[in-house]
Coordinates of C-alpha atoms and ligand atoms in Angstrom, one line a residue:
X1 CA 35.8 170.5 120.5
X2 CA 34.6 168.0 123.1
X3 CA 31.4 166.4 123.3
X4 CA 28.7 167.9 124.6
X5 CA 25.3 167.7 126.5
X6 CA 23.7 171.5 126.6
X7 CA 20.3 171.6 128.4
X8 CA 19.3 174.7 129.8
X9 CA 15.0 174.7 130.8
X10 CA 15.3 178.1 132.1
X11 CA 12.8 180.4 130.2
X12 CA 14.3 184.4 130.7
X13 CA 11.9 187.2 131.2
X14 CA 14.1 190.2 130.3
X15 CA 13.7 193.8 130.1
X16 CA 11.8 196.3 132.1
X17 CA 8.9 195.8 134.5
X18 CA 9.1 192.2 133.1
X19 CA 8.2 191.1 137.4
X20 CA 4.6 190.9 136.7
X21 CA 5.0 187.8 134.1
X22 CA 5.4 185.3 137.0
X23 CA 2.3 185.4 137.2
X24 CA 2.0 184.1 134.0
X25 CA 4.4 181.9 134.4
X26 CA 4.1 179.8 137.9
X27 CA 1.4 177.5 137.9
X28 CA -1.9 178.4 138.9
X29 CA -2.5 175.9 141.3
X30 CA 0.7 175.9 143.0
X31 CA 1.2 176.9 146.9
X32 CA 4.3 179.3 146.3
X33 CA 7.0 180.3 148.9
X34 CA 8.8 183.7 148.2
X35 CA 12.6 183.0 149.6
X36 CA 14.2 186.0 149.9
X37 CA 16.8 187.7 151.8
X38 CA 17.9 190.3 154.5
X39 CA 15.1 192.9 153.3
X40 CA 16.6 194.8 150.2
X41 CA 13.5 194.1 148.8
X42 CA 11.5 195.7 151.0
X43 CA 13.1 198.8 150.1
X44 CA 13.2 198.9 146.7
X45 CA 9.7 198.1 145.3
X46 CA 10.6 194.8 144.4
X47 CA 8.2 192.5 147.7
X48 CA 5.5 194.8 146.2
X49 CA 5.6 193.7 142.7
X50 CA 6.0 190.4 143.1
X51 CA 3.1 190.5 146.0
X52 CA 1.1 192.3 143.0
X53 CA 2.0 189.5 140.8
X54 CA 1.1 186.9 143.3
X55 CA -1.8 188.8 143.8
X56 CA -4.5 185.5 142.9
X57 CA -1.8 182.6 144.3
X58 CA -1.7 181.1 147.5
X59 CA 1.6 182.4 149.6
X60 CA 3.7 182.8 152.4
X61 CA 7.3 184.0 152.8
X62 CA 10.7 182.5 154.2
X63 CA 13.3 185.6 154.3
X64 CA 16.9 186.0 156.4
X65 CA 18.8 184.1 153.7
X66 CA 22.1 185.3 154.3
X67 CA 24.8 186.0 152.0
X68 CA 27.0 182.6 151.3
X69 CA 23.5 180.6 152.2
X70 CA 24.1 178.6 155.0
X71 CA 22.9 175.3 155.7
X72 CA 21.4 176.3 158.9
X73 CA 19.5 178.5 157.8
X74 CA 18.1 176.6 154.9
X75 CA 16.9 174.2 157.0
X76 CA 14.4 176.4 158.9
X77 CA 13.0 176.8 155.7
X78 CA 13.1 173.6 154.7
X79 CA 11.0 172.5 158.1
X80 CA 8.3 175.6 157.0
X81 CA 7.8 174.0 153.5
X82 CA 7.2 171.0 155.2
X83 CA 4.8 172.0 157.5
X84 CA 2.9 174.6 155.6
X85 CA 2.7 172.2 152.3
X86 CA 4.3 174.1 149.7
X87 CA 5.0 172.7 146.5
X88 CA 6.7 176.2 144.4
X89 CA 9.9 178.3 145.3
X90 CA 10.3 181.9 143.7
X91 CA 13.4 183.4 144.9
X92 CA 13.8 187.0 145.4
X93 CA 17.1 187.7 145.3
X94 CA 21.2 187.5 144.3
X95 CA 22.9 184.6 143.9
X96 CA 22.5 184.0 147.6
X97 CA 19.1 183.7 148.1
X98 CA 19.2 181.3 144.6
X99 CA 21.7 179.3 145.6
X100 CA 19.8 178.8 149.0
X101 CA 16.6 178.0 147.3
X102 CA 18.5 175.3 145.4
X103 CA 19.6 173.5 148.6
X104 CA 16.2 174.4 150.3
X105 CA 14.4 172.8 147.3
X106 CA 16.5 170.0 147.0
X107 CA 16.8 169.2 150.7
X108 CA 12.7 169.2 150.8
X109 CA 12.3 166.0 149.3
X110 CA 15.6 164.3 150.5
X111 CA 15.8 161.4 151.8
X112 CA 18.0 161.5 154.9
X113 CA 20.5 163.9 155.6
X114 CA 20.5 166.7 153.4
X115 CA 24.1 167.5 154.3
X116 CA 25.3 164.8 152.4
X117 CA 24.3 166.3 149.1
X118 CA 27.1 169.2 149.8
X119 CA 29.6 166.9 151.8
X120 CA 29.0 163.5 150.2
X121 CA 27.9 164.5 146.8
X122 CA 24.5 162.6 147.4
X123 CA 22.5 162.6 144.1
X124 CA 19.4 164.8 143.8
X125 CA 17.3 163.1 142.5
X126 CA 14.2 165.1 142.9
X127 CA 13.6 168.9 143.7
X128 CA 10.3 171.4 144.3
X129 CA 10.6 173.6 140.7
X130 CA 12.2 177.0 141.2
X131 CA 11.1 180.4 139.9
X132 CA 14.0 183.8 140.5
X133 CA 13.5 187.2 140.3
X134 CA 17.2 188.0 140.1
X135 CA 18.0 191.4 141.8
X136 CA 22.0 191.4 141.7
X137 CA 23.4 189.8 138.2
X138 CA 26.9 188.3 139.5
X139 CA 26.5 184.2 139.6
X140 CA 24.3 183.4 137.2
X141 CA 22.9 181.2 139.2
X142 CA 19.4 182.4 137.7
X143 CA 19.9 180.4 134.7
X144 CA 22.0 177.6 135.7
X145 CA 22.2 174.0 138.1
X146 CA 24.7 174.9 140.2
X147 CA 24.4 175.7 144.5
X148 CA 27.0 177.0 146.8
X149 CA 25.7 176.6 150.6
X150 CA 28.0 177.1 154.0
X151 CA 27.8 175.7 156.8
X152 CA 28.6 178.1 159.7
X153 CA 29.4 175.4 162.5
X154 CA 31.8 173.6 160.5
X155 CA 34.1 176.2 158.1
X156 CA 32.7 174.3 155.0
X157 CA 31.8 176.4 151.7
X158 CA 30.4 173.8 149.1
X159 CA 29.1 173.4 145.7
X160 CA 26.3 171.0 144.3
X161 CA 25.1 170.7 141.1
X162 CA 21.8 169.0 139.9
X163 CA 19.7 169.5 136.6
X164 CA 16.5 169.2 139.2
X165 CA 17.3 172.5 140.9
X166 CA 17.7 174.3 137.5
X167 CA 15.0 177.5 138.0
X168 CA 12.4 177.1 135.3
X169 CA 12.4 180.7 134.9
X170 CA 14.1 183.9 135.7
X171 CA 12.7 187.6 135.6
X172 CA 16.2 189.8 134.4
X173 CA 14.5 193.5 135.0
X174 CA 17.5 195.5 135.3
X175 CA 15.9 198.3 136.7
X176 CA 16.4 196.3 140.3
X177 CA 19.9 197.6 140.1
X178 CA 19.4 200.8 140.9
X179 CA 19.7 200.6 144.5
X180 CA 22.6 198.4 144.7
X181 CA 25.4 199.1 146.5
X182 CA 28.5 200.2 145.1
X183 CA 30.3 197.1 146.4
X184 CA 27.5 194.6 145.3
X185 CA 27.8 196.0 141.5
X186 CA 31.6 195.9 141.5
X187 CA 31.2 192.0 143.1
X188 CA 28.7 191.3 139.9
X189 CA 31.0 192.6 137.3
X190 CA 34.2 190.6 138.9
X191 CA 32.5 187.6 139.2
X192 CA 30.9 187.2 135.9
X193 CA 34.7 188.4 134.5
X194 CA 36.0 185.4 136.4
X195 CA 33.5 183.3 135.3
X196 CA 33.9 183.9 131.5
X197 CA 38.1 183.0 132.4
X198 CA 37.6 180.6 133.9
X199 CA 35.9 178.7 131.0
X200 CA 38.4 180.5 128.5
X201 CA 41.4 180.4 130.1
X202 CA 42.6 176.9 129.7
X203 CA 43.8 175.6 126.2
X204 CA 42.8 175.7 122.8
X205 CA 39.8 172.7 121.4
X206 CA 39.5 175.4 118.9
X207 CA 36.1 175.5 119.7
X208 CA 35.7 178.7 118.1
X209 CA 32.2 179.8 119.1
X210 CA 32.7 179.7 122.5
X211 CA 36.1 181.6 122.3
X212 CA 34.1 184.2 120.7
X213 CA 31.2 184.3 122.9
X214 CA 33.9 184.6 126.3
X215 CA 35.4 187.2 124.3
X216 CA 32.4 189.2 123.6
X217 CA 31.5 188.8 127.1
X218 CA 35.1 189.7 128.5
X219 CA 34.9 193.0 126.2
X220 CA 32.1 193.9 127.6
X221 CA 32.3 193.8 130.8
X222 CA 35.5 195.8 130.4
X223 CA 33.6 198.2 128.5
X224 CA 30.5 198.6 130.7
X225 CA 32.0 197.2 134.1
X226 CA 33.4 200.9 135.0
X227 CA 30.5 203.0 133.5
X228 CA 28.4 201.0 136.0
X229 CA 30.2 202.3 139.4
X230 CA 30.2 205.7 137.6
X231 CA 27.6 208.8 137.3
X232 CA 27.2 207.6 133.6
X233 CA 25.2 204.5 134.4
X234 CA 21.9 204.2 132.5
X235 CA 19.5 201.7 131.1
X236 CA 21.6 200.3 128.6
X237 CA 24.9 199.5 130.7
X238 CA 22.8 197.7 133.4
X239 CA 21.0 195.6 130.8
X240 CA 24.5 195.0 128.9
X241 CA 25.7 193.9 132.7
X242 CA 22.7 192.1 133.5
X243 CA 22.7 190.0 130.3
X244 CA 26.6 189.2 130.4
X245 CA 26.3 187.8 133.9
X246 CA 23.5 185.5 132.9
X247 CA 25.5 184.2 129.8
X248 CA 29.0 183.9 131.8
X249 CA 27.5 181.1 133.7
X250 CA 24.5 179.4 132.0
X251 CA 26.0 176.5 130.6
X252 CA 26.6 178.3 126.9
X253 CA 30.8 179.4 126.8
X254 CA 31.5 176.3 128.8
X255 CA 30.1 173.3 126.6
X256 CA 32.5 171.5 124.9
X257 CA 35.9 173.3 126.6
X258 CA 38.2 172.3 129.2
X259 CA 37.3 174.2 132.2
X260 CA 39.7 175.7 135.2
X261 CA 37.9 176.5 138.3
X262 CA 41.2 177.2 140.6
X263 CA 40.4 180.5 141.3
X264 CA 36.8 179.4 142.4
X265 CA 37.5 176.6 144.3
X266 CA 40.6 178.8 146.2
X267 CA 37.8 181.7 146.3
X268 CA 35.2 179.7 148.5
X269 CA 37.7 178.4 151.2
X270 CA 38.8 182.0 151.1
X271 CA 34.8 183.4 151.9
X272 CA 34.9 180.0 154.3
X273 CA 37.8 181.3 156.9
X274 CA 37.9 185.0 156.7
X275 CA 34.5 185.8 155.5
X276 CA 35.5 187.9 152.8
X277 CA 32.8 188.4 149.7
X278 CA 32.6 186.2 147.0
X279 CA 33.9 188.6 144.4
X280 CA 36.4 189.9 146.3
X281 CA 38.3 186.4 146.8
X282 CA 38.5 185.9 142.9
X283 CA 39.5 189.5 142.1
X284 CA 42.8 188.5 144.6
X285 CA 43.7 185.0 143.4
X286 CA 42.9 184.8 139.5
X287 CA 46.0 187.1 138.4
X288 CA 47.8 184.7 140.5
X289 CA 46.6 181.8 138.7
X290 CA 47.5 183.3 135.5
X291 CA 50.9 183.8 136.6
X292 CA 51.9 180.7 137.9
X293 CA 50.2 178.5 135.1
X294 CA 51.0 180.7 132.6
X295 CA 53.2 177.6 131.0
X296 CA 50.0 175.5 130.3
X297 CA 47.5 178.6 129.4
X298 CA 50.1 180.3 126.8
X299 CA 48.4 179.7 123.9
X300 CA 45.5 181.2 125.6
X301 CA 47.0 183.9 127.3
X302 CA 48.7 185.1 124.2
X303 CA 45.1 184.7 122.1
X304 CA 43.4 186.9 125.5
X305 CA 45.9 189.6 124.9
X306 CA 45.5 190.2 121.5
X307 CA 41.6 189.5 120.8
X308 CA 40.3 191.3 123.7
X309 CA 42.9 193.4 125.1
X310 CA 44.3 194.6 121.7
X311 CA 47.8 194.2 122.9
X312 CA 50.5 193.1 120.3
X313 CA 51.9 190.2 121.1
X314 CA 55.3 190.1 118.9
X315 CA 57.5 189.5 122.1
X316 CA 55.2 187.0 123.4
X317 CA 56.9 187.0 127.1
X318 CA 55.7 191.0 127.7
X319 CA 52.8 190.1 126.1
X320 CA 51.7 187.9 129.0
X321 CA 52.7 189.8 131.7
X322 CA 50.9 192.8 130.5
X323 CA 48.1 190.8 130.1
X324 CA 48.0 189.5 133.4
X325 CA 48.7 193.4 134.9
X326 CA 45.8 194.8 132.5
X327 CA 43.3 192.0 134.1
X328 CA 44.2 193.2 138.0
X329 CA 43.8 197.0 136.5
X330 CA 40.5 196.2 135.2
X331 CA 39.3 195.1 138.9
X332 CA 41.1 197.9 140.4
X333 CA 39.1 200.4 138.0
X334 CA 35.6 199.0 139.3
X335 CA 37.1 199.6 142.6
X336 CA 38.0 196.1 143.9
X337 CA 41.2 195.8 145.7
X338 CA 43.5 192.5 144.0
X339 CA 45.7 191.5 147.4
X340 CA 44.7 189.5 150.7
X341 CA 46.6 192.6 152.8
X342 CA 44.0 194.8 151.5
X343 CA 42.0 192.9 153.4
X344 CA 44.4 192.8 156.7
X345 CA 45.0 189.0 155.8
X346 CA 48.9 188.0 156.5
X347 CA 50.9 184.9 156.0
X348 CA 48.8 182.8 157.8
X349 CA 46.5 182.6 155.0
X350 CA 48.5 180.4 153.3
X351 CA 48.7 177.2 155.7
X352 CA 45.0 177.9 156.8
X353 CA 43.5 177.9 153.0
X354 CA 45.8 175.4 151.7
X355 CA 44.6 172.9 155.0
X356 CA 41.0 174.0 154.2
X357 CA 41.8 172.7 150.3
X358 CA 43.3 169.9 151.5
X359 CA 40.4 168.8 154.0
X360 CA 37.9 168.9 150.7
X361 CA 39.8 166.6 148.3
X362 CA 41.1 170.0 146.0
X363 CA 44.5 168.4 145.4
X364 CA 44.4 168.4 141.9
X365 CA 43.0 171.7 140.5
X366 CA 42.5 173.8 136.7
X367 CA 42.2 172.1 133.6
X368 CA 45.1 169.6 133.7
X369 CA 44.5 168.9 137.5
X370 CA 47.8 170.2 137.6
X371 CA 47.2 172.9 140.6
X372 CA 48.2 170.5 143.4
X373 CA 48.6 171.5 147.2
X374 CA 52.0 172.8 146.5
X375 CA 51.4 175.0 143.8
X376 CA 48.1 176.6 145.5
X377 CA 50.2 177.2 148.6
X378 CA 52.0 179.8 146.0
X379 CA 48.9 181.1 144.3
X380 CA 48.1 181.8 147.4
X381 CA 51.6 183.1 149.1
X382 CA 51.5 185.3 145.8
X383 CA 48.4 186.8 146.5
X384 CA 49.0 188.4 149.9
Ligands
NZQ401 O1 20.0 190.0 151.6 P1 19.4 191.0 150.7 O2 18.6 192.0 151.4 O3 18.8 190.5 149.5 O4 20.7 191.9 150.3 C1 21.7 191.5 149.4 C2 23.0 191.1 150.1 O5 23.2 191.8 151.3 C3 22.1 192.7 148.6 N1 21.2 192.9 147.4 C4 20.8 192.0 146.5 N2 20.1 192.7 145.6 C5 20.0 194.0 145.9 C6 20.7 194.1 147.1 N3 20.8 195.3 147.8 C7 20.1 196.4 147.2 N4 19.4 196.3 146.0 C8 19.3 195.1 145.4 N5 18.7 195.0 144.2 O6 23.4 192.3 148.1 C9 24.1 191.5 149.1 C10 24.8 190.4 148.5 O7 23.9 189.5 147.9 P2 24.4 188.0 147.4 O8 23.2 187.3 146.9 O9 25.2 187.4 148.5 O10 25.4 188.3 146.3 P3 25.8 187.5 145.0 O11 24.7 187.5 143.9 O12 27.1 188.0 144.6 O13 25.9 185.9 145.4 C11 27.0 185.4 146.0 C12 26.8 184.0 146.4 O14 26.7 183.2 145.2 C13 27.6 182.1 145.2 C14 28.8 182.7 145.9 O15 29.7 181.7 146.4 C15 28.1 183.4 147.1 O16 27.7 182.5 148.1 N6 27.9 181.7 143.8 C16 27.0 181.0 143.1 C17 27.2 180.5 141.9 C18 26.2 179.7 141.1 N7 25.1 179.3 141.8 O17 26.3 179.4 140.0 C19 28.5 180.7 141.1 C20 29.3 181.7 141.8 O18 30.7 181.5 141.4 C21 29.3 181.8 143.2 O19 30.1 180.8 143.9
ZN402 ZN1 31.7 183.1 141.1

């Protein structure tokens, strides 16, 4: 195992009706700005708890976060908390509206332009504290440091990380999931699934723990992940969901290992030029992946197909590729479609996103930077 640093602040509040403990747990004196999104929360009882629970603070509202946060937007709210003094953000929302209350919170007490932290990699050094209420478990972004925010002049999807944007806290109720959308539950389960690979999925530092825990967490979300988009859902599989989300991506299954984020980085230049959801891009390039560095990932690849797909793995060579077909079945049983035509994208996909790739310094992808330009021209070629 490698060395490690595992910090993670954020205090979870999970379980039913659980909304009404912000109030516990913002400060009492702070002057709090609900961040939230297109309006699902208007619908679905969730503004009205959380205006229950805000009942004795001081508030106002910033909302219109769009999914894949841009930076235009942000910055409207960024000139409100400015103006209007406030010093707390509790996000409402998916890993959207997070994600854009990480930039907003950051970009608040930047100095200069806030851009830079997304294309420069300018260090946050400072940030207004966070609170979520999650209502769609997909990022995890809840309960870890990490932003994604667009930029809708320019083509840009980018990441920043900073330990000063990590929320505090994080209500998981996961009643809210009721009145998600087919599409928006099957995006959760894919992304979490890709998540858990893509801090698995790399070679052995026989750090057995974590193998364990992306195991448990890959088993389950191909236990509960079709039950979810099905007339059996209850309770219990939306908590099991809710919960494996949350530990795909808080820091836990990825101390210590190599890491591979490929299909990620690929993914968001994907969202970038055709606009296609975050989930969906994954779904299409991670078998891919898989395939083409199958060399590298055998070890792991064969320990994938036995431990959690139960395959036997005598002839090692079918082993793989039955491993690889079982992963694009599982995405096709929660209803997500595995090939860029599905989507009415053709060959000029694979100049455009390779370019995009290019233009952002990913030459050297996965765990061995061994994914140049080259070989995610064929990841992507592969995946039309
Ligand atoms: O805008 P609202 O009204 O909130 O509607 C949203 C949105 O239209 C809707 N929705 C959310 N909760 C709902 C609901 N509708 C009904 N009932 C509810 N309870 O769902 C739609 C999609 O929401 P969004 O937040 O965009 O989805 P998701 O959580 O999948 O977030 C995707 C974004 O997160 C980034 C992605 O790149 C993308 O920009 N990621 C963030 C990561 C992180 N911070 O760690 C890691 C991920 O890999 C990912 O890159
Ligand atoms: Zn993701």
């Amino acid at each position: 195992m490698q060395n490690f640093n595992f910090y993670n602040p954020t205090e979870i509040f999970f379980g039913e009706n659980q909304i009404a403990e912000i109030t516990k747990a913002i400060p009492k004196n702070a002057k709090v700005i609900v961040i939230y999104g297109g309006g699902s929360i208007k619908n679905n009882g969730i503004y009205e708890q959380v205006s229950l629970a805000l009942s004795d603070f001081s508030w106002g509202e910033f909302s219109g976060i769009e999914p894949n946060p841009t930076y235009q937007t942000c910055m409207q709210a960024v000139s409100k908390i400015k103006q209007e003094g406030y010093d707390f953000i509790l996000a409402v929302g998916g890993g959207s509206v997070i994600d854009g209350s990480k930039f907003i919170a950051a970009a608040a007490n930047f100095v200069g332009e806030p851009w830079d932290i997304l294309s420069k990699g300018a260090e946050v050094t400072s940030a207004l504290p966070i609170g979520v209420v999650l209502t769609l478990p997909a990022t995890g972004s809840e309960s870890n440091s990490f932003s994604v925010v667009s930029n809708s002049e320019t083509q840009d999807k980018l990441p920043f990380a900073s330990v000063e944007v990590q929320p505090k806290f994080a209500v998981l109720d996961p009643q809210v999931m009721k009145t998600l959308p087919q599409r928006q539950l099957t995006n959760g389960v894919v992304d979490a699934f890709v998540h858990t690979m893509e801090q698995y999925l790399t070679y052995s530092v026989d750090a057995k723990v974590q193998d364990r825990f992306a195991e448990g967490l890959l088993m389950t979300l191909m236990e509960e992940g079709p039950k979810l988009i099905s007339e059996d859902v209850d309770y219990k599989v939306r908590a099991n969901v809710m919960w494996s989300a949350t530990m795909a991506l808080n820091g836990l299954i990825g101390a210590g290992v190599p890491q591979d984020w490929t299909t990620h980085m690929i993914g968001h230049e994907i969202t970038a030029v055709y606009g296609l959801d975050h989930a969906q891009t994954l779904a299409v390039i991670l078998p891919r992946v898989m395939a083409e560095q199958q060399a590298l990932k055998r070890d792991k690849l064969l320990q994938y197909a036995e431990r959690v797909l139960g395959l036997d793995i005598t002839d090692e060579d079918s082993a793989i590729s039955s491993a690889i077909a079982r992963t694009e079945q599982f995405f096709q049983s929660v209803n997500m479609k595995t090939r860029l035509s599905d989507y009415g994208i053709g060959e000029d996909a694979v100049d455009k996103i390779t370019h995009q790739l290019e233009r952002h310094g990913m030459t050297a992808l996965g765990e061995q930077q061994a994914v140049t330009l080259d070989k995610s021209s064929k990841i992507i070629r592969a995946s039309l």
